[in-house]
Short mmCIF file of C-alpha atoms in Angstrom, two decimals:
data_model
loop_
_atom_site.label_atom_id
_atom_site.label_comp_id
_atom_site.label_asym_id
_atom_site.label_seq_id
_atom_site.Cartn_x
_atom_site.Cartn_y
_atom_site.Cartn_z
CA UNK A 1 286.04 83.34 -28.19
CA UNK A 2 282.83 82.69 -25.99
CA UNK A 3 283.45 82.61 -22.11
CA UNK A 4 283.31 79.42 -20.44
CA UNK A 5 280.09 81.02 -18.38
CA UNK A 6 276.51 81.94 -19.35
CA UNK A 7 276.02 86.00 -19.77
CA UNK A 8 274.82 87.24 -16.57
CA UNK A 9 270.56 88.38 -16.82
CA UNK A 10 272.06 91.25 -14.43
CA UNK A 11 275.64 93.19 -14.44
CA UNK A 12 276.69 96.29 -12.48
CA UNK A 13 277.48 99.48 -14.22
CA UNK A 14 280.68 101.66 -14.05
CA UNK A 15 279.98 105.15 -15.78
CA UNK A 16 282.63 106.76 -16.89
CA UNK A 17 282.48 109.73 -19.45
CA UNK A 18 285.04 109.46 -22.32
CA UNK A 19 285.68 105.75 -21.58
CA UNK A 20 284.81 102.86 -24.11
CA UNK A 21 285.79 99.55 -24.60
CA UNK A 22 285.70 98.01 -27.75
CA UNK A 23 284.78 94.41 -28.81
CA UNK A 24 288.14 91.83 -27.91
CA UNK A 25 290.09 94.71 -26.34
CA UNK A 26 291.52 95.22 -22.91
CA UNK A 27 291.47 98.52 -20.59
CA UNK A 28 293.06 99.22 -17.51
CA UNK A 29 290.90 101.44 -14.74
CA UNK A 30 291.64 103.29 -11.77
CA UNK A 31 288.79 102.85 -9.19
CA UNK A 32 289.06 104.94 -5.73
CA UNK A 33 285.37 106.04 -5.12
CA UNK A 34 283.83 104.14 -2.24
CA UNK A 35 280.81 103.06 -4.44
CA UNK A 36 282.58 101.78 -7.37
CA UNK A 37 285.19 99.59 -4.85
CA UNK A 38 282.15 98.29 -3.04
CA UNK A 39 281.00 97.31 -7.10
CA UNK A 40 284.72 95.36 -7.33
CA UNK A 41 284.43 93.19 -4.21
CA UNK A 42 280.92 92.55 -5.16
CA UNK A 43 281.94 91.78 -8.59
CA UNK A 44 284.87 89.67 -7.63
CA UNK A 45 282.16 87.35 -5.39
CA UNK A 46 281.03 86.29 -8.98
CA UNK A 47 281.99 83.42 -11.34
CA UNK A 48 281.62 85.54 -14.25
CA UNK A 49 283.24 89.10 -12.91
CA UNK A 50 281.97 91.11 -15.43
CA UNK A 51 280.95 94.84 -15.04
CA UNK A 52 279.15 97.04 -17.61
CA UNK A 53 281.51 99.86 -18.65
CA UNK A 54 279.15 102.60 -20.22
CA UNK A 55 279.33 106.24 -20.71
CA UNK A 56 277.34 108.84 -19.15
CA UNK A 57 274.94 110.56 -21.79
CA UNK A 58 272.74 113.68 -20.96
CA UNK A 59 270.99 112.86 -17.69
CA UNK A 60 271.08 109.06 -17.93
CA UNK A 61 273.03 106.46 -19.97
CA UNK A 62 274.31 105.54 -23.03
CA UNK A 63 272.23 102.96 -24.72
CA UNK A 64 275.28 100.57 -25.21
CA UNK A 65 278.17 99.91 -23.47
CA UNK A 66 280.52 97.12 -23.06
CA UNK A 67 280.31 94.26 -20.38
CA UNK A 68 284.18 93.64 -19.66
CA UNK A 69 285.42 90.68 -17.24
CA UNK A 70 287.99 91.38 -14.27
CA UNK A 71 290.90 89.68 -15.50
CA UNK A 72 293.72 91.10 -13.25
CA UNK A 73 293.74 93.81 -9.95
CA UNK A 74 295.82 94.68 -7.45
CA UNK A 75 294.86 97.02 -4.41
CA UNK A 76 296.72 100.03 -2.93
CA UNK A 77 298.29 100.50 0.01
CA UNK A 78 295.46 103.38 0.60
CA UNK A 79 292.23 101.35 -0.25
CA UNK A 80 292.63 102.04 -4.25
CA UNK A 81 292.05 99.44 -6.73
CA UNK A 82 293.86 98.93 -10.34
CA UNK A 83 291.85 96.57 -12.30
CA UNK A 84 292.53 95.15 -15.78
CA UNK A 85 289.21 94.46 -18.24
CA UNK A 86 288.82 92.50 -21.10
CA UNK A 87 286.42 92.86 -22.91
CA UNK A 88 283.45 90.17 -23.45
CA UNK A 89 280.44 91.87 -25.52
CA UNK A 90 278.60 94.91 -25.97
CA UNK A 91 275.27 95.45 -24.72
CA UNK A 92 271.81 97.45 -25.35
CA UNK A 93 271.00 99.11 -22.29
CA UNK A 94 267.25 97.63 -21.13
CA UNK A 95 266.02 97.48 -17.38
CA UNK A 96 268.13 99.65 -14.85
CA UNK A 97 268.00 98.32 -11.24
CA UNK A 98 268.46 100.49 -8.14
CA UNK A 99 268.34 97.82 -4.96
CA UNK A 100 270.42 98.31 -1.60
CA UNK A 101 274.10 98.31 -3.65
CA UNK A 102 275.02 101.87 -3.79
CA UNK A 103 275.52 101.09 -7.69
CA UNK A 104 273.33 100.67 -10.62
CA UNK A 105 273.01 97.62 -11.89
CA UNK A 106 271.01 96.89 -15.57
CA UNK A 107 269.45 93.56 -17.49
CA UNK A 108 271.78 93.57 -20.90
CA UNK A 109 270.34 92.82 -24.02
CA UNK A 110 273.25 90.82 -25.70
CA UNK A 111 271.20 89.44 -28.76
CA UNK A 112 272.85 91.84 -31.41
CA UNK A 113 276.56 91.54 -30.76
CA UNK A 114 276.93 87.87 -30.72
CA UNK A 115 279.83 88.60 -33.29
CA UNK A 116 281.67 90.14 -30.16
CA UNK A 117 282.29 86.60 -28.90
CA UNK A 118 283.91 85.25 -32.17
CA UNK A 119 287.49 85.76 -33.52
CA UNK A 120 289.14 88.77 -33.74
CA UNK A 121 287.90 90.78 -37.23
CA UNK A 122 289.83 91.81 -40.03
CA UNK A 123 289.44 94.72 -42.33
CA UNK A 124 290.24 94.08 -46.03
CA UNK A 125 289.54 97.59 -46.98
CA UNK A 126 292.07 98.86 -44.59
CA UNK A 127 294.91 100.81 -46.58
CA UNK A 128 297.69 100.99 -43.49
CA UNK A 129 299.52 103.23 -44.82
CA UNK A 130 297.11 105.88 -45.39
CA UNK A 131 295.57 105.28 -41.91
CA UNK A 132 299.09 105.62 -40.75
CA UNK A 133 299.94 108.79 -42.53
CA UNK A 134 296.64 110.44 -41.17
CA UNK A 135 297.77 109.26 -37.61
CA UNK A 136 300.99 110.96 -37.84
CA UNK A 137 299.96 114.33 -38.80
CA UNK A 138 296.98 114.33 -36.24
CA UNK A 139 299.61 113.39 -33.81
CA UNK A 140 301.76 115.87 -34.65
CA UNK A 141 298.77 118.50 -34.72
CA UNK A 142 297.94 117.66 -30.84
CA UNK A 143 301.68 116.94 -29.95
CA UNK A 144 301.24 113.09 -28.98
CA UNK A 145 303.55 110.46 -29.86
CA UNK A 146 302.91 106.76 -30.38
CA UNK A 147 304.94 103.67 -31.14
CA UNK A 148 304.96 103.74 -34.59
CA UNK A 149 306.71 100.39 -35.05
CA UNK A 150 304.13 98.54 -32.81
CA UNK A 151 301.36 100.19 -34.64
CA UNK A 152 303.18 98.91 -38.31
CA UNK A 153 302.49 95.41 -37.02
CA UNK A 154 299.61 95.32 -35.23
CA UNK A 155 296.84 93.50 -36.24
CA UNK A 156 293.55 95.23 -38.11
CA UNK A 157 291.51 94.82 -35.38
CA UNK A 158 294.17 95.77 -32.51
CA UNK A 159 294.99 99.40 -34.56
CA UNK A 160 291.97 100.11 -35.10
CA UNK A 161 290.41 99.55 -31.71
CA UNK A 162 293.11 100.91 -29.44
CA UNK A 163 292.92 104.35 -31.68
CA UNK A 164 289.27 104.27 -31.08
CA UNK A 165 289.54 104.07 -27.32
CA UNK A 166 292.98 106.01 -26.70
CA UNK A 167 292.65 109.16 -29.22
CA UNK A 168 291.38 112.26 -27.46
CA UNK A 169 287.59 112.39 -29.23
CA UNK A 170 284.77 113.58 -27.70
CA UNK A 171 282.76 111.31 -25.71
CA UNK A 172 279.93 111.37 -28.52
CA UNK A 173 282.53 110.60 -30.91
CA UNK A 174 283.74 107.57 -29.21
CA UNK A 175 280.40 106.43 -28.41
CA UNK A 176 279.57 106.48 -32.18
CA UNK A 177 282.98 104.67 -32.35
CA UNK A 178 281.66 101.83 -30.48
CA UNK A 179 278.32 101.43 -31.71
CA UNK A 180 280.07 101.08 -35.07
CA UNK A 181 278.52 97.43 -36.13
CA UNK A 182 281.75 96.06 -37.65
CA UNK A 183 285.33 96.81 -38.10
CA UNK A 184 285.29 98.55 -41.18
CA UNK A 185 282.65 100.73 -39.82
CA UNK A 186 284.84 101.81 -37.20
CA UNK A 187 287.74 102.35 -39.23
CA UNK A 188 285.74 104.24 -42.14
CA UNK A 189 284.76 106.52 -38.57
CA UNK A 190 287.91 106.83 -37.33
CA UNK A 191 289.26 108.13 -40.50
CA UNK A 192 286.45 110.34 -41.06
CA UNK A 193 287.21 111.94 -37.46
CA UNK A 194 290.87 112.29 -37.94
CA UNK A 195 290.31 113.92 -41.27
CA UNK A 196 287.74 116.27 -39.79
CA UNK A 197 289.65 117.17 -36.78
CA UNK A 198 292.97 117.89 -39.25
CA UNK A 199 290.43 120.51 -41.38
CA UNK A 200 290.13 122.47 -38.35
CA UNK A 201 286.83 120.89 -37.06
CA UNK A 202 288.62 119.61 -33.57
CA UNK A 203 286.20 120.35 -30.50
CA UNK A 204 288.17 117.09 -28.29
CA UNK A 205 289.97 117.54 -25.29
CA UNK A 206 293.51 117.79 -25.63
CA UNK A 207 294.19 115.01 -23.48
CA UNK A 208 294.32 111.42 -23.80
CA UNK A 209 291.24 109.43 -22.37
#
């Protein structure tokens, strides 16, 4: 669904390697670094508070990320934040800004993920069970459990998203992940990277993101 506010011409940016937020989803983010809580009050001074989550690539930027709004957060009794995003659209990195916030801040291009701001996608090619059966041998292969019955009735979109943000891929991998243009792109990805990483072809960290 669109947001009740116009897109923002500017939004800060929170890098964070291995993190990605996919179109309709929700993350949860610990923030303790003096910068990045300066960036949440600052943020939370807005009507739209929405920050640009986006991964670190090289020595600059991805060229997309996701601009998520600050829907929930509760400080710490030692100055740490926990902050709940959901997210709004993707963007194509354009004009970085470096002014007296000690945070980047960037000019979005939002003009080719309008879909991001519609109802949630389905994936009529999706065979469950087979994504499913994949699932449960990579888990098995990198000793991680899941709720199996939650992910048996989950919708398309949900399943497919939260295994693109929560399995342990590389950063490149889930960057690719996000870029995908649709669902089915995703999932067609995400089954490609499961298969590869069950033929022995797993460089990830054995951790989940």
């Amino acid at each position: 669904m669109r947001p009740h506010f116009d897109l923002p011409e500017r939004i800060p940016l929170l890098p964070l390697d291995g993190a990605v937020l996919m179109p309709r989803a929700r993350l949860p983010l610990h923030i303790f670094e003096p910068r990045y809580l300066q960036l949440m009050e600052d943020t939370l001074k807005t009507e739209h508070r929405m920050i640009g989550l986006i991964q670190p690539e090289g020595e600059g930027l991805a060229m997309i990320g996701t601009a998520g709004r600050v829907f929930a957060f509760s400080e710490t009794d030692d100055g740490r934040m926990m902050v709940s995003l959901k997210a709004i659209s993707r963007f194509r990195l354009t004009e970085l800004h470096e002014g007296f916030a000690p945070y980047l801040q960037c000019t979005p291009d939002w003009s080719s993920f309008e879909h991001d701001m519609t109802a949630a996608e389905h994936d009529p090619g999706l065979d469950r069970k087979a994504l499913l059966s994949l699932l449960e041998r990579y888990m098995e292969q990198h000793e991680l459990s899941t709720d199996w019955e939650a992910a048996e009735r989950a919708e398309d979109e949900m399943l497919i998203n939260s295994l693109s943000m929560m399995l342990p891929f590389s950063s490149a991998d889930k960057q690719a992940l996000l870029e995908s243009p649709r669902l089915a792109d995703r999932r067609e990805l995400l089954q490609g990277l499961i298969e590869f990483a069950l033929h022995g072809g797993d460089n990830q960290e054995e951790r989940l993101q």
